[in-house]
Amino acid sequence: MDYVYGPGRNHLFVPGPVNIPEQVLRAMNRNNEDYRSPAVPALTKTLLEDVKKIFKTTSGTPFLFPTTGTGAWESALTNTLSPGDRIVSFLIGQFSLLWIDQQQRLNFKVDVIESEWGEGAKLDVLAAKLAADTDHTIKAVCIVHNETATGVTNDLSLVRRILDEYRHPALFLVDGVSSICALDFRMDDWGVDVALTGSQKALSLPTGVGIVCASPRALEASKTAKSLRVFFDWKDYLKFYNLGTYWPYTPSIQLLYGLRAALDLIFEEGLENVIARHKRLGQATRLAVEAWGLKNCTQKEEWYSDTVTAVLVPPYIDSSEIVRRAWKRYNLSLGLGLNKVAGKVFRIGHLGNLNELQLLGCLAGVEMILKDVGYPVKLGSGVAAASAYLQNNIPLIPSRI
């Protein structure tokens, strides 16, 4: 049967894809145009320069692929490594699991460091592996900055500190799909060699742009890396960068204009203000969960994510029923529990172009759903806890001061 839209708007609170701002929708509402005309290369040049700002890099080289985060993963790996290369990768949830699967299928030798779901990366194990690797057989360390399945954020500065402590030359590859443009990310300061994100997360665009940023070390490694690559080959892009035409194949014109509008919104608010806003949204959500008497899937405060909260439910409740009822009755979209936490958690995404009052509407909806499925929540408890915090911490809108 055809799905019938309910009245009002869908309340989209999955951890990506996220709400698209009106300004971005309007920017994308245009016809196709010739990407070889002077206009598109001029637009692309500004995008490449401004994309570097969200990675906080001056030395990195960005690439805009018409793909998803999965394609960006593949580009990061195949441009810097050769089949059989040894890499260390952390398994902390569904998306790190999928990246490891890709690494193995691309014929790399993967040392998997596994944590319980809800825990961060075991960096002590990484330190031991680097200390033992005196011959430098480890060619890369791969980590998911923010694991969307469990709401765990890893401290990338500690990874860099460990690499430096052992003076290890391994490349540092980071999945920043659900972190970049929402959480503090410092490519240059943390010595990240390849960072990547997707357009449908904190940038608040439709799915379809995989953004990869490569350090000078990564570009140098790409000259000798022997992994097969065609569509995701940086060399093809660099050739067209030098020509000033930028695109080795047809880009999505509409998404380029959308990206321009999305970046303008971020810079208007101020990237540091965007990061602070996500910190407020994350803290407000966690306070609501605590007020409901429920637990966060993330086991320690140091790992709490400011872009997604995975909420554990009691054993007598199937969290999938919470997600189904949210959509069917309240036009609210929440994230399912995935793989090992399927049926055990539901996820509240709080990232992208999102404000505090929108979040409070989501939290009110969750309370009603919890009541529906038999959990003894006091209506208004989570909203009250979140409101009390937000009322004391929301600043004036920067553009309206």
C-alpha positions as a LaTeX table, in Angstrom:
\begin{tabular}{lrrr}
\hline
Residue & $x$ (\AA) & $y$ (\AA) & $z$ (\AA) \\
\hline
Met1 & 0.00 & 0.00 & 0.00 \\
Asp2 & 1.04 & 3.59 & $-0.48$ \\
Tyr3 & 2.18 & 5.39 & 2.65 \\
Val4 & $-0.01$ & 8.40 & 3.43 \\
Tyr5 & 1.67 & 11.46 & 4.86 \\
Gly6 & 0.31 & 12.49 & 8.24 \\
Pro7 & $-0.49$ & 16.10 & 9.08 \\
Gly8 & 2.39 & 18.42 & 9.81 \\
Arg9 & 5.99 & 17.36 & 9.37 \\
Asn10 & 7.71 & 14.10 & 10.06 \\
His11 & 9.93 & 14.49 & 13.12 \\
Leu12 & 13.18 & 13.03 & 11.79 \\
Phe13 & 15.40 & 11.98 & 14.70 \\
Val14 & 17.40 & 9.13 & 13.25 \\
Pro15 & 21.18 & 9.70 & 13.36 \\
Gly16 & 21.24 & 10.34 & 9.60 \\
Pro17 & 19.91 & 11.12 & 7.14 \\
Val18 & 18.80 & 14.26 & 8.94 \\
Asn19 & 16.53 & 17.25 & 8.41 \\
Ile20 & 17.39 & 19.41 & 5.40 \\
Pro21 & 17.12 & 23.17 & 6.00 \\
Glu22 & 14.83 & 25.23 & 3.78 \\
Gln23 & 17.79 & 27.25 & 2.50 \\
Val24 & 19.46 & 24.07 & 1.26 \\
Leu25 & 16.27 & 22.77 & $-0.35$ \\
Arg26 & 15.85 & 26.05 & $-2.20$ \\
Ala27 & 19.47 & 26.05 & $-3.33$ \\
Met28 & 19.08 & 22.56 & $-4.81$ \\
Asn29 & 15.80 & 23.36 & $-6.56$ \\
Arg30 & 17.37 & 24.09 & $-9.94$ \\
Asn31 & 17.76 & 22.61 & $-13.37$ \\
Asn32 & 20.82 & 20.78 & $-14.62$ \\
Glu33 & 23.60 & 22.80 & $-16.17$ \\
Asp34 & 26.82 & 22.18 & $-18.06$ \\
Tyr35 & 29.46 & 21.24 & $-15.51$ \\
Arg36 & 32.16 & 22.22 & $-18.03$ \\
Ser37 & 30.92 & 25.80 & $-18.13$ \\
Pro38 & 32.94 & 28.40 & $-16.15$ \\
Ala39 & 30.27 & 28.54 & $-13.41$ \\
Val40 & 30.62 & 25.02 & $-11.97$ \\
Pro41 & 34.43 & 25.01 & $-11.72$ \\
Ala42 & 34.24 & 28.41 & $-9.99$ \\
Leu43 & 31.70 & 27.01 & $-7.52$ \\
Thr44 & 33.77 & 23.87 & $-6.99$ \\
Lys45 & 36.89 & 25.87 & $-6.22$ \\
Thr46 & 35.15 & 27.68 & $-3.36$ \\
Leu47 & 33.66 & 24.41 & $-2.07$ \\
Leu48 & 37.05 & 22.69 & $-1.93$ \\
Glu49 & 38.56 & 25.59 & $-0.02$ \\
Asp50 & 35.66 & 25.82 & 2.42 \\
Val51 & 35.38 & 22.06 & 2.98 \\
Lys52 & 38.91 & 22.18 & 4.42 \\
Lys53 & 37.59 & 24.44 & 7.19 \\
Ile54 & 35.17 & 21.81 & 8.53 \\
Phe55 & 38.07 & 19.34 & 8.78 \\
Lys56 & 40.21 & 22.07 & 10.39 \\
Thr57 & 43.06 & 21.58 & 7.96 \\
Thr58 & 45.18 & 23.92 & 5.91 \\
Ser59 & 47.39 & 21.25 & 4.37 \\
Gly60 & 44.78 & 18.62 & 3.47 \\
Thr61 & 43.43 & 17.99 & $-0.04$ \\
Pro62 & 39.67 & 17.39 & $-0.24$ \\
Phe63 & 37.79 & 15.22 & $-2.73$ \\
Leu64 & 34.02 & 15.32 & $-3.34$ \\
Phe65 & 32.81 & 11.94 & $-4.57$ \\
Pro66 & 29.24 & 11.30 & $-5.74$ \\
Thr67 & 28.82 & 8.45 & $-3.24$ \\
Thr68 & 27.97 & 7.58 & 0.35 \\
Gly69 & 30.23 & 7.14 & 3.37 \\
Thr70 & 30.86 & 3.56 & 2.27 \\
Gly71 & 32.40 & 4.80 & $-0.96$ \\
Ala72 & 34.45 & 7.32 & 1.00 \\
Trp73 & 35.75 & 4.44 & 3.15 \\
Glu74 & 36.84 & 2.59 & 0.03 \\
Ser75 & 38.56 & 5.64 & $-1.40$ \\
Ala76 & 40.49 & 6.20 & 1.83 \\
Leu77 & 41.71 & 2.60 & 1.91 \\
Thr78 & 42.47 & 1.89 & $-1.74$ \\
Asn79 & 44.36 & 5.13 & $-2.37$ \\
Thr80 & 46.75 & 4.67 & 0.55 \\
Leu81 & 47.26 & 0.91 & 0.95 \\
Ser82 & 48.24 & $-2.19$ & $-1.01$ \\
Pro83 & 46.69 & $-5.69$ & $-0.86$ \\
Gly84 & 48.16 & $-7.64$ & 2.03 \\
Asp85 & 49.05 & $-4.55$ & 4.04 \\
Arg86 & 48.56 & $-4.95$ & 7.77 \\
Ile87 & 46.17 & $-2.53$ & 9.42 \\
Val88 & 44.74 & $-2.17$ & 12.92 \\
Ser89 & 41.00 & $-1.50$ & 13.15 \\
Phe90 & 38.64 & $-1.16$ & 16.12 \\
Leu91 & 35.33 & $-3.05$ & 16.28 \\
Ile92 & 32.99 & $-1.12$ & 18.59 \\
Gly93 & 29.62 & $-1.31$ & 16.80 \\
Gln94 & 27.79 & $-1.89$ & 13.53 \\
Phe95 & 29.52 & 0.73 & 11.40 \\
Ser96 & 33.02 & $-0.12$ & 12.52 \\
Leu97 & 32.05 & $-3.75$ & 11.82 \\
Leu98 & 31.03 & $-2.85$ & 8.27 \\
Trp99 & 34.23 & $-0.92$ & 7.66 \\
Ile100 & 36.27 & $-3.88$ & 8.90 \\
Asp101 & 34.31 & $-6.15$ & 6.55 \\
Gln102 & 35.22 & $-3.84$ & 3.67 \\
Gln103 & 38.87 & $-3.81$ & 4.73 \\
Gln104 & 38.96 & $-7.61$ & 4.74 \\
Arg105 & 37.18 & $-7.91$ & 1.39 \\
Leu106 & 39.73 & $-5.50$ & $-0.10$ \\
Asn107 & 42.38 & $-8.05$ & 0.92 \\
Phe108 & 44.09 & $-6.17$ & 3.72 \\
Lys109 & 45.39 & $-8.07$ & 6.73 \\
Val110 & 43.27 & $-6.65$ & 9.54 \\
Asp111 & 44.18 & $-6.83$ & 13.23 \\
Val112 & 40.74 & $-6.39$ & 14.81 \\
Ile113 & 40.62 & $-4.91$ & 18.32 \\
Glu114 & 37.13 & $-5.68$ & 19.60 \\
Ser115 & 35.26 & $-3.94$ & 22.43 \\
Glu116 & 31.93 & $-4.68$ & 24.03 \\
Trp117 & 29.23 & $-2.69$ & 22.26 \\
Gly118 & 28.82 & 0.47 & 24.32 \\
Glu119 & 32.55 & 0.74 & 25.02 \\
Gly120 & 35.12 & 2.85 & 23.21 \\
Ala121 & 38.20 & 1.67 & 21.35 \\
Lys122 & 40.73 & $-0.25$ & 23.44 \\
Leu123 & 43.68 & 2.07 & 22.98 \\
Asp124 & 45.85 & 0.12 & 25.42 \\
Val125 & 45.75 & $-2.79$ & 22.98 \\
Leu126 & 46.75 & $-0.46$ & 20.16 \\
Ala127 & 49.69 & 0.75 & 22.24 \\
Ala128 & 50.83 & $-2.84$ & 22.85 \\
Lys129 & 50.60 & $-3.67$ & 19.15 \\
Leu130 & 52.58 & $-0.59$ & 18.13 \\
Ala131 & 55.20 & $-1.24$ & 20.80 \\
Ala132 & 55.70 & $-4.79$ & 19.49 \\
Asp133 & 55.80 & $-3.70$ & 15.84 \\
Thr134 & 59.44 & $-2.64$ & 15.70 \\
Asp135 & 59.62 & $-3.54$ & 12.00 \\
His136 & 56.68 & $-1.21$ & 11.24 \\
Thr137 & 54.60 & $-3.87$ & 9.52 \\
Ile138 & 51.42 & $-2.00$ & 10.53 \\
Lys139 & 50.68 & 0.37 & 7.67 \\
Ala140 & 47.52 & 2.05 & 8.97 \\
Val141 & 45.33 & 2.53 & 12.04 \\
Cys142 & 41.62 & 2.84 & 11.20 \\
Ile143 & 39.05 & 4.13 & 13.67 \\
Val144 & 35.44 & 5.29 & 13.64 \\
His145 & 35.36 & 8.61 & 15.47 \\
Asn146 & 31.68 & 8.38 & 16.40 \\
Glu147 & 30.03 & 4.93 & 16.34 \\
Thr148 & 26.43 & 5.65 & 15.39 \\
Ala149 & 25.07 & 2.26 & 16.49 \\
Thr150 & 26.00 & 2.70 & 20.16 \\
Gly151 & 26.53 & 6.43 & 20.62 \\
Val152 & 30.24 & 6.09 & 21.40 \\
Thr153 & 32.79 & 8.79 & 20.56 \\
Asn154 & 36.51 & 7.99 & 20.59 \\
Asp155 & 39.28 & 10.40 & 21.59 \\
Leu156 & 41.36 & 10.83 & 18.45 \\
Ser157 & 43.99 & 12.94 & 20.19 \\
Leu158 & 44.89 & 9.89 & 22.28 \\
Val159 & 45.36 & 7.76 & 19.16 \\
Arg160 & 47.75 & 10.36 & 17.77 \\
Arg161 & 49.58 & 10.53 & 21.12 \\
Ile162 & 50.11 & 6.75 & 21.08 \\
Leu163 & 51.36 & 6.78 & 17.47 \\
Asp164 & 53.80 & 9.56 & 18.36 \\
Glu165 & 54.93 & 7.90 & 21.59 \\
Tyr166 & 56.09 & 4.84 & 19.66 \\
Arg167 & 57.28 & 6.94 & 16.71 \\
His168 & 55.23 & 4.73 & 14.48 \\
Pro169 & 54.77 & 5.79 & 10.82 \\
Ala170 & 51.37 & 4.07 & 10.32 \\
Leu171 & 48.81 & 6.17 & 8.52 \\
Phe172 & 45.91 & 7.42 & 10.66 \\
Leu173 & 42.55 & 6.90 & 8.88 \\
Val174 & 39.35 & 8.22 & 10.46 \\
Asp175 & 35.66 & 7.71 & 9.73 \\
Gly176 & 34.11 & 11.04 & 10.71 \\
Val177 & 30.76 & 10.35 & 9.04 \\
Ser178 & 28.62 & 11.21 & 12.07 \\
Ser179 & 31.08 & 13.56 & 13.76 \\
Ile180 & 32.53 & 16.11 & 11.33 \\
Cys181 & 30.59 & 19.40 & 11.47 \\
Ala182 & 29.05 & 18.42 & 14.83 \\
Leu183 & 31.87 & 17.27 & 17.13 \\
Asp184 & 35.29 & 18.79 & 17.66 \\
Phe185 & 37.49 & 17.49 & 14.83 \\
Arg186 & 41.04 & 18.70 & 14.18 \\
Met187 & 42.66 & 17.01 & 11.24 \\
Asp188 & 45.94 & 18.92 & 11.35 \\
Asp189 & 46.32 & 19.09 & 15.14 \\
Trp190 & 45.63 & 15.36 & 15.54 \\
Gly191 & 47.78 & 14.30 & 12.60 \\
Val192 & 44.92 & 12.55 & 10.79 \\
Asp193 & 46.05 & 11.31 & 7.37 \\
Val194 & 42.66 & 10.59 & 5.82 \\
Ala195 & 39.35 & 11.84 & 7.20 \\
Leu196 & 35.96 & 11.35 & 5.62 \\
Thr197 & 32.33 & 12.24 & 6.07 \\
Gly198 & 28.98 & 11.98 & 4.31 \\
Ser199 & 26.63 & 14.73 & 3.19 \\
Gln200 & 23.53 & 13.29 & 4.91 \\
Lys201 & 24.81 & 13.67 & 8.46 \\
Ala202 & 25.84 & 16.90 & 10.20 \\
Leu203 & 26.05 & 18.81 & 6.91 \\
Ser204 & 22.25 & 18.33 & 6.61 \\
Leu205 & 22.21 & 17.51 & 2.91 \\
Pro206 & 20.66 & 14.61 & 1.01 \\
Thr207 & 22.74 & 11.47 & 0.74 \\
Gly208 & 25.09 & 11.51 & $-2.22$ \\
Val209 & 28.38 & 13.28 & $-1.46$ \\
Gly210 & 31.24 & 11.39 & 0.17 \\
Ile211 & 33.83 & 13.92 & 1.30 \\
Val212 & 37.39 & 12.68 & 1.74 \\
Cys213 & 40.31 & 14.81 & 2.93 \\
Ala214 & 43.89 & 13.58 & 2.50 \\
Ser215 & 47.03 & 14.81 & 4.24 \\
Pro216 & 50.31 & 15.32 & 2.35 \\
Arg217 & 51.50 & 11.98 & 3.80 \\
Ala218 & 48.40 & 10.25 & 2.44 \\
Leu219 & 48.90 & 11.80 & $-1.00$ \\
Glu220 & 52.50 & 10.60 & $-0.98$ \\
Ala221 & 51.36 & 7.09 & 0.01 \\
Ser222 & 48.87 & 7.09 & $-2.87$ \\
Lys223 & 51.73 & 7.29 & $-5.36$ \\
Thr224 & 52.91 & 3.78 & $-4.45$ \\
Ala225 & 49.69 & 2.15 & $-3.16$ \\
Lys226 & 48.83 & $-0.83$ & $-5.36$ \\
Ser227 & 45.16 & $-1.39$ & $-4.53$ \\
Leu228 & 42.93 & $-1.40$ & $-7.58$ \\
Arg229 & 40.87 & 1.78 & $-7.84$ \\
Val230 & 39.13 & 3.54 & $-10.68$ \\
Phe231 & 36.06 & 5.54 & $-9.67$ \\
Phe232 & 37.62 & 6.54 & $-6.34$ \\
Asp233 & 41.14 & 7.26 & $-7.62$ \\
Trp234 & 42.55 & 10.51 & $-6.23$ \\
Lys235 & 44.97 & 10.73 & $-9.16$ \\
Asp236 & 42.14 & 11.35 & $-11.61$ \\
Tyr237 & 40.81 & 14.17 & $-9.45$ \\
Leu238 & 44.23 & 15.76 & $-8.99$ \\
Lys239 & 44.74 & 15.78 & $-12.75$ \\
Phe240 & 41.54 & 17.78 & $-13.22$ \\
Tyr241 & 42.36 & 20.02 & $-10.25$ \\
Asn242 & 45.53 & 21.02 & $-12.07$ \\
Leu243 & 43.52 & 21.71 & $-15.22$ \\
Gly244 & 41.14 & 23.92 & $-13.25$ \\
Thr245 & 38.07 & 21.94 & $-14.35$ \\
Tyr246 & 37.93 & 19.80 & $-11.14$ \\
Trp247 & 35.65 & 16.96 & $-12.29$ \\
Pro248 & 36.85 & 13.75 & $-13.98$ \\
Tyr249 & 33.20 & 12.76 & $-14.42$ \\
Thr250 & 29.76 & 14.29 & $-14.04$ \\
Pro251 & 29.04 & 15.71 & $-10.57$ \\
Ser252 & 25.61 & 16.22 & $-9.03$ \\
Ile253 & 25.01 & 19.89 & $-9.81$ \\
Gln254 & 22.13 & 20.14 & $-7.37$ \\
Leu255 & 24.15 & 18.71 & $-4.48$ \\
Leu256 & 27.01 & 21.11 & $-5.16$ \\
Tyr257 & 24.68 & 24.08 & $-4.79$ \\
Gly258 & 23.19 & 22.43 & $-1.72$ \\
Leu259 & 26.65 & 21.98 & $-0.22$ \\
Arg260 & 27.36 & 25.66 & $-0.83$ \\
Ala261 & 24.21 & 26.63 & 1.07 \\
Ala262 & 24.93 & 24.14 & 3.88 \\
Leu263 & 28.45 & 25.46 & 4.40 \\
Asp264 & 27.17 & 29.05 & 4.36 \\
Leu265 & 24.72 & 28.19 & 7.17 \\
Ile266 & 27.48 & 26.57 & 9.23 \\
Phe267 & 29.84 & 29.50 & 8.78 \\
Glu268 & 27.07 & 31.99 & 9.53 \\
Glu269 & 26.41 & 30.27 & 12.84 \\
Gly270 & 30.12 & 29.70 & 13.38 \\
Leu271 & 31.63 & 26.21 & 13.42 \\
Glu272 & 32.51 & 26.44 & 17.12 \\
Asn273 & 28.92 & 27.50 & 17.86 \\
Val274 & 27.66 & 24.52 & 15.85 \\
Ile275 & 29.82 & 22.20 & 17.95 \\
Ala276 & 28.60 & 23.85 & 21.17 \\
Arg277 & 24.99 & 23.47 & 20.03 \\
His278 & 25.48 & 19.75 & 19.49 \\
Lys279 & 27.01 & 19.49 & 22.95 \\
Arg280 & 23.87 & 21.10 & 24.41 \\
Leu281 & 21.58 & 18.78 & 22.45 \\
Gly282 & 23.53 & 15.73 & 23.55 \\
Gln283 & 23.55 & 16.73 & 27.21 \\
Ala284 & 19.82 & 17.58 & 27.16 \\
Thr285 & 19.01 & 14.18 & 25.67 \\
Arg286 & 21.10 & 12.35 & 28.25 \\
Leu287 & 19.40 & 14.25 & 31.08 \\
Ala288 & 16.01 & 13.21 & 29.69 \\
Val289 & 17.07 & 9.56 & 29.50 \\
Glu290 & 18.23 & 9.73 & 33.12 \\
Ala291 & 14.94 & 11.32 & 34.19 \\
Trp292 & 13.04 & 8.47 & 32.53 \\
Gly293 & 15.00 & 5.98 & 34.63 \\
Leu294 & 16.65 & 4.44 & 31.57 \\
Lys295 & 20.32 & 3.88 & 30.80 \\
Asn296 & 22.60 & 5.04 & 28.02 \\
Cys297 & 24.12 & 2.24 & 25.93 \\
Thr298 & 27.42 & 4.12 & 26.16 \\
Gln299 & 29.07 & 2.85 & 29.30 \\
Lys300 & 31.26 & 5.78 & 30.35 \\
Glu301 & 30.80 & 9.54 & 30.25 \\
Glu302 & 34.12 & 9.98 & 28.44 \\
Trp303 & 32.61 & 8.17 & 25.43 \\
Tyr304 & 29.24 & 9.97 & 25.31 \\
Ser305 & 28.30 & 11.15 & 21.83 \\
Asp306 & 26.80 & 14.56 & 21.17 \\
Thr307 & 25.24 & 13.43 & 17.88 \\
Val308 & 23.34 & 10.28 & 18.85 \\
Thr309 & 22.11 & 8.67 & 22.06 \\
Ala310 & 21.39 & 4.93 & 22.15 \\
Val311 & 18.85 & 4.25 & 24.91 \\
Leu312 & 18.71 & 0.83 & 26.60 \\
Val313 & 15.21 & $-0.48$ & 27.34 \\
Pro314 & 14.15 & $-3.03$ & 29.98 \\
Pro315 & 14.20 & $-6.71$ & 28.91 \\
Tyr316 & 10.40 & $-6.90$ & 28.76 \\
Ile317 & 10.27 & $-4.24$ & 26.02 \\
Asp318 & 11.28 & $-4.75$ & 22.38 \\
Ser319 & 12.92 & $-1.49$ & 21.34 \\
Ser320 & 11.86 & $-2.16$ & 17.73 \\
Glu321 & 8.24 & $-1.72$ & 18.85 \\
Ile322 & 9.13 & 1.74 & 20.18 \\
Val323 & 10.49 & 2.70 & 16.75 \\
Arg324 & 7.46 & 1.25 & 14.94 \\
Arg325 & 4.95 & 2.98 & 17.20 \\
Ala326 & 6.83 & 6.27 & 16.96 \\
Trp327 & 6.41 & 6.27 & 13.20 \\
Lys328 & 2.87 & 4.87 & 13.06 \\
Arg329 & 1.26 & 6.98 & 15.76 \\
Tyr330 & 3.35 & 10.10 & 16.26 \\
Asn331 & 5.06 & 10.64 & 12.87 \\
Leu332 & 8.37 & 10.47 & 14.72 \\
Ser333 & 11.35 & 8.65 & 13.22 \\
Leu334 & 13.78 & 7.10 & 15.72 \\
Gly335 & 16.76 & 4.84 & 15.06 \\
Leu336 & 16.53 & 1.05 & 15.42 \\
Gly337 & 18.94 & $-1.01$ & 17.45 \\
Leu338 & 21.37 & $-2.73$ & 15.07 \\
Asn339 & 22.96 & $-6.17$ & 15.15 \\
Lys340 & 24.05 & $-7.04$ & 18.72 \\
Val341 & 21.81 & $-4.36$ & 20.23 \\
Ala342 & 18.76 & $-5.05$ & 18.03 \\
Gly343 & 15.62 & $-5.00$ & 20.17 \\
Lys344 & 17.64 & $-3.69$ & 23.11 \\
Val345 & 18.11 & $-0.02$ & 22.24 \\
Phe346 & 16.45 & 2.73 & 20.29 \\
Arg347 & 18.46 & 5.68 & 19.08 \\
Ile348 & 17.75 & 9.39 & 19.20 \\
Gly349 & 19.73 & 11.30 & 16.60 \\
His350 & 20.45 & 14.92 & 17.51 \\
Leu351 & 22.70 & 16.19 & 14.76 \\
Gly352 & 22.59 & 18.56 & 11.85 \\
Asn353 & 20.59 & 21.74 & 11.38 \\
Leu354 & 18.50 & 21.17 & 14.48 \\
Asn355 & 17.49 & 23.41 & 17.38 \\
Glu356 & 16.60 & 22.86 & 21.00 \\
Leu357 & 12.83 & 23.23 & 20.67 \\
Gln358 & 12.77 & 20.61 & 17.93 \\
Leu359 & 14.59 & 18.23 & 20.29 \\
Leu360 & 12.08 & 18.89 & 23.07 \\
Gly361 & 9.26 & 17.87 & 20.71 \\
Cys362 & 11.07 & 14.60 & 20.04 \\
Leu363 & 11.59 & 13.95 & 23.77 \\
Ala364 & 7.88 & 14.58 & 24.46 \\
Gly365 & 7.03 & 12.05 & 21.75 \\
Val366 & 9.39 & 9.46 & 23.21 \\
Glu367 & 7.72 & 9.82 & 26.60 \\
Met368 & 4.28 & 9.09 & 25.14 \\
Ile369 & 5.65 & 6.09 & 23.25 \\
Leu370 & 7.29 & 4.68 & 26.37 \\
Lys371 & 3.93 & 4.97 & 28.11 \\
Asp372 & 2.27 & 3.24 & 25.15 \\
Val373 & 4.57 & 0.20 & 25.35 \\
Gly374 & 4.12 & $-0.25$ & 29.09 \\
Tyr375 & 7.12 & 1.53 & 30.56 \\
Pro376 & 6.14 & 3.48 & 33.71 \\
Val377 & 7.47 & 6.86 & 32.67 \\
Lys378 & 6.15 & 10.05 & 34.24 \\
Leu379 & 5.00 & 12.23 & 31.36 \\
Gly380 & 6.98 & 15.44 & 31.23 \\
Ser381 & 9.88 & 14.17 & 33.33 \\
Gly382 & 12.46 & 14.00 & 30.56 \\
Val383 & 11.21 & 17.16 & 28.89 \\
Ala384 & 11.42 & 19.00 & 32.21 \\
Ala385 & 15.00 & 17.83 & 32.84 \\
Ala386 & 16.08 & 18.79 & 29.33 \\
Ser387 & 14.23 & 22.13 & 29.47 \\
Ala388 & 15.77 & 23.12 & 32.80 \\
Tyr389 & 19.24 & 22.51 & 31.38 \\
Leu390 & 18.58 & 24.18 & 28.04 \\
Gln391 & 16.88 & 27.23 & 29.51 \\
Asn392 & 20.08 & 27.99 & 31.41 \\
Asn393 & 22.46 & 27.25 & 28.54 \\
Ile394 & 20.96 & 28.39 & 25.22 \\
Pro395 & 22.76 & 31.54 & 24.02 \\
Leu396 & 21.28 & 34.24 & 21.86 \\
Ile397 & 21.20 & 33.35 & 18.17 \\
Pro398 & 24.54 & 34.74 & 16.90 \\
Ser399 & 23.06 & 36.49 & 13.86 \\
Arg400 & 20.42 & 38.23 & 16.03 \\
Ile401 & 22.63 & 39.70 & 18.73 \\
\hline
\end{tabular}
